[in-house]
Tab-separated table of C-alpha atoms in Angstrom:
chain	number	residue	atom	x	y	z
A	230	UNK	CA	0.000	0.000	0.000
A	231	UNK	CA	1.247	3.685	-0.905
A	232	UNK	CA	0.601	6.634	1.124
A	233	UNK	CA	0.125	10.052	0.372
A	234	UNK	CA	0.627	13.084	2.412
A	235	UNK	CA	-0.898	16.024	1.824
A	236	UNK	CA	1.046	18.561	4.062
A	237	UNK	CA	-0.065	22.256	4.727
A	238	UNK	CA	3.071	24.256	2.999
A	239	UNK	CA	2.779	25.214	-0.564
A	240	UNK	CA	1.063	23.291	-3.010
A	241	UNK	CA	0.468	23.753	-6.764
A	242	UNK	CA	-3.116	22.232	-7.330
A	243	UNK	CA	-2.739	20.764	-10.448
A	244	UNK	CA	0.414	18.409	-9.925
A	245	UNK	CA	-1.580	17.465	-6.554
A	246	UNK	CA	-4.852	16.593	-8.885
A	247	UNK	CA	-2.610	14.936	-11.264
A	248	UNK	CA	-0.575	13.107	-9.298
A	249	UNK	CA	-3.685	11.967	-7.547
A	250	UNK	CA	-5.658	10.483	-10.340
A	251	UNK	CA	-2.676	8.238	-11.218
A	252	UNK	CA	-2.120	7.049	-7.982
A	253	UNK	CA	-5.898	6.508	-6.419
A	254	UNK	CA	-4.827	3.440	-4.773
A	255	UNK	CA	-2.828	5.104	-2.001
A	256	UNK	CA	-3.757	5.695	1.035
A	257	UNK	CA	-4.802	9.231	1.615
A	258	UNK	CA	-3.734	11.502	5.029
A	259	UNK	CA	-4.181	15.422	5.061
A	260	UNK	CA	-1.848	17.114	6.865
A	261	UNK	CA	-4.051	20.507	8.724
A	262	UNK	CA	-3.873	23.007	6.190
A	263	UNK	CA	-3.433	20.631	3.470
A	264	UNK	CA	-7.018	19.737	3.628
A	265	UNK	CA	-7.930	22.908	2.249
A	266	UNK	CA	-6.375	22.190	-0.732
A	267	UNK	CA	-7.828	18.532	-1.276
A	268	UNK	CA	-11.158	20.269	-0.776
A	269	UNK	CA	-10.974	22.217	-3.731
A	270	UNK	CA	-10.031	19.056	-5.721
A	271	UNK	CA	-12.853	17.686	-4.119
A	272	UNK	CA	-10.502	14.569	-3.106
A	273	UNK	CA	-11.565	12.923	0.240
A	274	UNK	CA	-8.539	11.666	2.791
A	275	UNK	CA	-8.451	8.589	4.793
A	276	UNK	CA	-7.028	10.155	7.817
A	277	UNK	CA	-6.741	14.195	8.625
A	278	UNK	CA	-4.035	14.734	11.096
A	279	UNK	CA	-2.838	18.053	13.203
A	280	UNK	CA	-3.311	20.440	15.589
A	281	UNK	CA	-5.993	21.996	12.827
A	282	UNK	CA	-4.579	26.055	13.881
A	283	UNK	CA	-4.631	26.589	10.339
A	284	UNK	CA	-7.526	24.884	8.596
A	285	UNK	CA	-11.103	26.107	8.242
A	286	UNK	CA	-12.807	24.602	11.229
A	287	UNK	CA	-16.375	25.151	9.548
A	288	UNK	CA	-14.249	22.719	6.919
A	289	UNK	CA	-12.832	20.065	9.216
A	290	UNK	CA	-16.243	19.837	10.561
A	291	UNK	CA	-17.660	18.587	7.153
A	292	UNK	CA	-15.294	16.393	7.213
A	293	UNK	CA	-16.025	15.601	11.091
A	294	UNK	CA	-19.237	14.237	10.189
A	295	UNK	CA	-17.659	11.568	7.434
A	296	UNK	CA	-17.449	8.046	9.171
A	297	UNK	CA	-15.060	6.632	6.389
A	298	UNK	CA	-12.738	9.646	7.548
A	299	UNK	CA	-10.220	9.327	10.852
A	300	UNK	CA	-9.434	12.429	12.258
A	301	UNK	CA	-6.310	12.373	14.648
A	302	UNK	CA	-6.522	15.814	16.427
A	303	UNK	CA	-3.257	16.776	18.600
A	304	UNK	CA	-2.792	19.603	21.310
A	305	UNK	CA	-0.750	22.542	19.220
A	306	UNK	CA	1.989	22.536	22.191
A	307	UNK	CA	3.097	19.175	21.038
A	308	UNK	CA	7.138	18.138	20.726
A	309	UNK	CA	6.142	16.956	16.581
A	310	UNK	CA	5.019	18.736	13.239
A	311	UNK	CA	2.296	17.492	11.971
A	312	UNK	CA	3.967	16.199	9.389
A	313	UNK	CA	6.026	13.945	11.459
A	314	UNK	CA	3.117	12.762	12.696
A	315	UNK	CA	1.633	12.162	9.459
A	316	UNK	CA	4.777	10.089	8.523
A	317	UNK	CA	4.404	8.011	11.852
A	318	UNK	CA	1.020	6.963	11.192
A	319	UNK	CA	1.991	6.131	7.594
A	320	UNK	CA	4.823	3.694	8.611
A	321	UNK	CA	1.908	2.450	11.501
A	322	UNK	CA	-0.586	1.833	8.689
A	323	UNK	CA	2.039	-1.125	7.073
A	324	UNK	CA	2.898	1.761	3.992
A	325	UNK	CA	5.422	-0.174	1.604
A	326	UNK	CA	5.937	4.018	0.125
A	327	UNK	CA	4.861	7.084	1.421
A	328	UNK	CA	5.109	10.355	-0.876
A	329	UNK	CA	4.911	14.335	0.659
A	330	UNK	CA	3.028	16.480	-1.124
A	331	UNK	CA	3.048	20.385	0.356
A	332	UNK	CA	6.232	19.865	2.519
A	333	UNK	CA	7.657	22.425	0.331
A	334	UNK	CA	7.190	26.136	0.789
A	335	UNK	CA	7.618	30.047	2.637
A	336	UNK	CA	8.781	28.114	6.001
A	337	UNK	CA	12.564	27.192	5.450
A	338	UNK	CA	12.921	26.114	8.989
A	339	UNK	CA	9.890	23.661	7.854
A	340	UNK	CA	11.458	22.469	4.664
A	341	UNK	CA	14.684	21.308	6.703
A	342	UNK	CA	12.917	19.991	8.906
A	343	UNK	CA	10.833	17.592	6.561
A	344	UNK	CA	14.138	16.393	5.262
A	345	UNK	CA	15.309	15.465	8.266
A	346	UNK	CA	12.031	13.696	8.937
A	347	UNK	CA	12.469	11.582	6.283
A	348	UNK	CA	15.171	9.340	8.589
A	349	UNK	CA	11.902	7.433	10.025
A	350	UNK	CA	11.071	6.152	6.253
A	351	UNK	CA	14.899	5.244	6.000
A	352	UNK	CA	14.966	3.710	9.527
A	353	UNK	CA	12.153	2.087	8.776
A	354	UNK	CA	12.878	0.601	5.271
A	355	UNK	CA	10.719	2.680	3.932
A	356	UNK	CA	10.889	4.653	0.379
A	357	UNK	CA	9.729	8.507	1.924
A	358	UNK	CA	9.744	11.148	-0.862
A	359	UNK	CA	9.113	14.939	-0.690
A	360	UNK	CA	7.569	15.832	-4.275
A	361	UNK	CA	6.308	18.700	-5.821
A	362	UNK	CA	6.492	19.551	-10.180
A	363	UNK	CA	10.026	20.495	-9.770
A	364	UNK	CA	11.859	18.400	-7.070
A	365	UNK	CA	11.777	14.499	-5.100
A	366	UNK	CA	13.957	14.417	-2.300
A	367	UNK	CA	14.922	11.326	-0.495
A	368	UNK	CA	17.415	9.947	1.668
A	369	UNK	CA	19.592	6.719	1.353
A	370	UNK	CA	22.185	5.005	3.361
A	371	UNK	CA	23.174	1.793	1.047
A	372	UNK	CA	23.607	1.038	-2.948
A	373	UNK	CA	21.374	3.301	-4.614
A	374	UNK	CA	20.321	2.849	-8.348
A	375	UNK	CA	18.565	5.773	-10.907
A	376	UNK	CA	17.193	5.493	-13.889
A	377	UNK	CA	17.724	8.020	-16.396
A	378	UNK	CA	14.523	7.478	-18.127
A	379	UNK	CA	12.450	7.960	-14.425
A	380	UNK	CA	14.227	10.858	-12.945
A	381	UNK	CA	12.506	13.589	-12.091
A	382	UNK	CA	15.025	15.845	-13.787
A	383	UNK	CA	18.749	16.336	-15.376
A	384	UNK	CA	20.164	17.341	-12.123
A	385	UNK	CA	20.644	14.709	-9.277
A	386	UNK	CA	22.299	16.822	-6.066
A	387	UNK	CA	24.100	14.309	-3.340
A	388	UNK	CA	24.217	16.556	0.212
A	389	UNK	CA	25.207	14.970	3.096
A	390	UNK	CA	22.725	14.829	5.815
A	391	UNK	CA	25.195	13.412	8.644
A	392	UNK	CA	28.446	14.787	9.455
A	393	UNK	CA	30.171	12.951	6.630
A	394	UNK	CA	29.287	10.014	3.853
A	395	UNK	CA	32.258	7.728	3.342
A	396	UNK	CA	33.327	5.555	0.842
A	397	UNK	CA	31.499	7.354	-1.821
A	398	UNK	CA	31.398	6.155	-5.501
A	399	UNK	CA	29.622	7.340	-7.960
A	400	UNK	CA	28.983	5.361	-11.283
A	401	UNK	CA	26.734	6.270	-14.266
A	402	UNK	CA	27.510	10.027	-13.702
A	403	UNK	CA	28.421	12.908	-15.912
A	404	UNK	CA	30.777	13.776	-12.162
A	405	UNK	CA	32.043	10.665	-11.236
A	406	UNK	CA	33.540	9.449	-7.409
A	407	UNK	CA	35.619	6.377	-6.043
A	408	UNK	CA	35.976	6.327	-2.496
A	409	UNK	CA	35.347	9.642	-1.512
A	410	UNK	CA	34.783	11.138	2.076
A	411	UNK	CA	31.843	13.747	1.074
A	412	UNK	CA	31.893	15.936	4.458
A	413	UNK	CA	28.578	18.186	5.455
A	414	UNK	CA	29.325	22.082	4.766
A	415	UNK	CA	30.725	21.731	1.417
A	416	UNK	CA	29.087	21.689	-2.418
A	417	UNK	CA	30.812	19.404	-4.728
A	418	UNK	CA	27.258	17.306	-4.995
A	419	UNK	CA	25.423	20.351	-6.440
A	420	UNK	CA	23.813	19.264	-10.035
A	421	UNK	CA	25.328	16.020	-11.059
A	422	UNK	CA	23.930	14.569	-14.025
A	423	UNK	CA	23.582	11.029	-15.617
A	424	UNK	CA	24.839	10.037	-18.435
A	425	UNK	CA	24.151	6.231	-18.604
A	426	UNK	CA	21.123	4.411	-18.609
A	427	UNK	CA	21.017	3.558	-15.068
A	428	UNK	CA	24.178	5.339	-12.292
A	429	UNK	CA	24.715	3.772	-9.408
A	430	UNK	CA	25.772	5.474	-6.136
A	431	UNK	CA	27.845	3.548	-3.472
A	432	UNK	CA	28.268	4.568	-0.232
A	433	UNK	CA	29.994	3.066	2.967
A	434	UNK	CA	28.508	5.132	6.088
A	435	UNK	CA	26.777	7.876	6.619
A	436	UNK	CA	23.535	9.473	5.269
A	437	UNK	CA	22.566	11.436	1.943
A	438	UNK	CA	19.951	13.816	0.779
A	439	UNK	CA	19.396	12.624	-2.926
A	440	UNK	CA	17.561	15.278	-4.715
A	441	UNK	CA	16.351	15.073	-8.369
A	442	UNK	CA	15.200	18.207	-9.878
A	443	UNK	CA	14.696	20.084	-13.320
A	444	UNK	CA	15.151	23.936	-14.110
A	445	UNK	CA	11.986	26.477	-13.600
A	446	UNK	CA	12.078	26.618	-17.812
């Protein structure tokens, strides 16, 4: 079972309807304010999850009154987003992928936040994306292979997310490694590209940010 998360940052409505309609088998969660924007699609959740301080409470009552719709409802002086919690109850619900729509936006301190998030996916052997039309970001820790023809974009950007990622190799790429210590604070992943049908990165120890994105044109 896939899951989708809507989340409450900023979401273009027509990737969200899109992606939607080719995916109706996931599992649905709305993340707060990210309700608002399934509502215009007219796309019911499964689950609605947050402290609800920025959703239309004449709205999450509609959806109150739905009994094929869970609402989770947490106190806003909590220690997790709601995002985090969305991702919890995602791995709870037995998800074998869970995608992040709206984790994107204004809110930097939000953004890094949802990539750092992503470790319970990885911890839990679970594929955890951020999308939106331009970018997926994910996180690995092992052998890692891309296709060309299903990236999201030319570029492919390899950050580290701990202190360092050892033993680094990177095959397939127009910017190829062997054996490299990549240490946090420093560039040299920024906008990679592939070149072969499928790369191949390697990796030793440590954690990356993989991020796949295409230009604005």
């Amino acid at each position: 079972m896939n899951t989708l998360i809507v989340s409450g940052g900023e979401i273009n409505l027509d990737f969200l309807n899109k992606y939607y309609n080719t995916n109706k088998n996931s599992t649905l969660i709305a993340v707060d304010k990210g309700l608002n924007a399934l509502h215009k699609l007219n796309i019911l959740p499964n689950h609605i999850v947050g402290d609800f301080d920025s959703v239309n409470k004449d709205l999450l009552a509609l959806y109150s009154n739905n009994p094929n719709i869970t609402i989770h409802k947490y106190n806003p002086e909590k220690d997790y987003t709601d995002t985090e919690i969305a991702i919890k109850l995602a791995i709870d619900l037995n998800s074998c992928c869970i995608n992040i729509i709206g984790g994107f936006g204004n809110r930097i301190d939000h953004l890094l936040a949802n990539i750092h998030i992503l470790m319970h996916g990885l911890n839990a052997n679970i594929p955890c994306y951020l999308i939106d039309e331009y970018n997926k970001v994910y996180l690995i820790n092992s052998t890692t292979e891309i296709l060309k023809s299903k990236t999201y974009g030319k570029y492919i950007s390899l950050i580290p997310l701990t202190s360092s990622v050892s033993g680094l190799t990177l095959k397939g790429f127009k910017y190829p490694l062997t054996g490299y210590t990549l240490p946090i604070g420093v560039s040299l992943g920024i906008s990679n590209k592939i070149v072969d049908d499928i790369a191949t990165i390697y990796l030793s120890n440590g954690v990356l940010i993989v991020v796949e994105s295409c230009d604005f044109a």
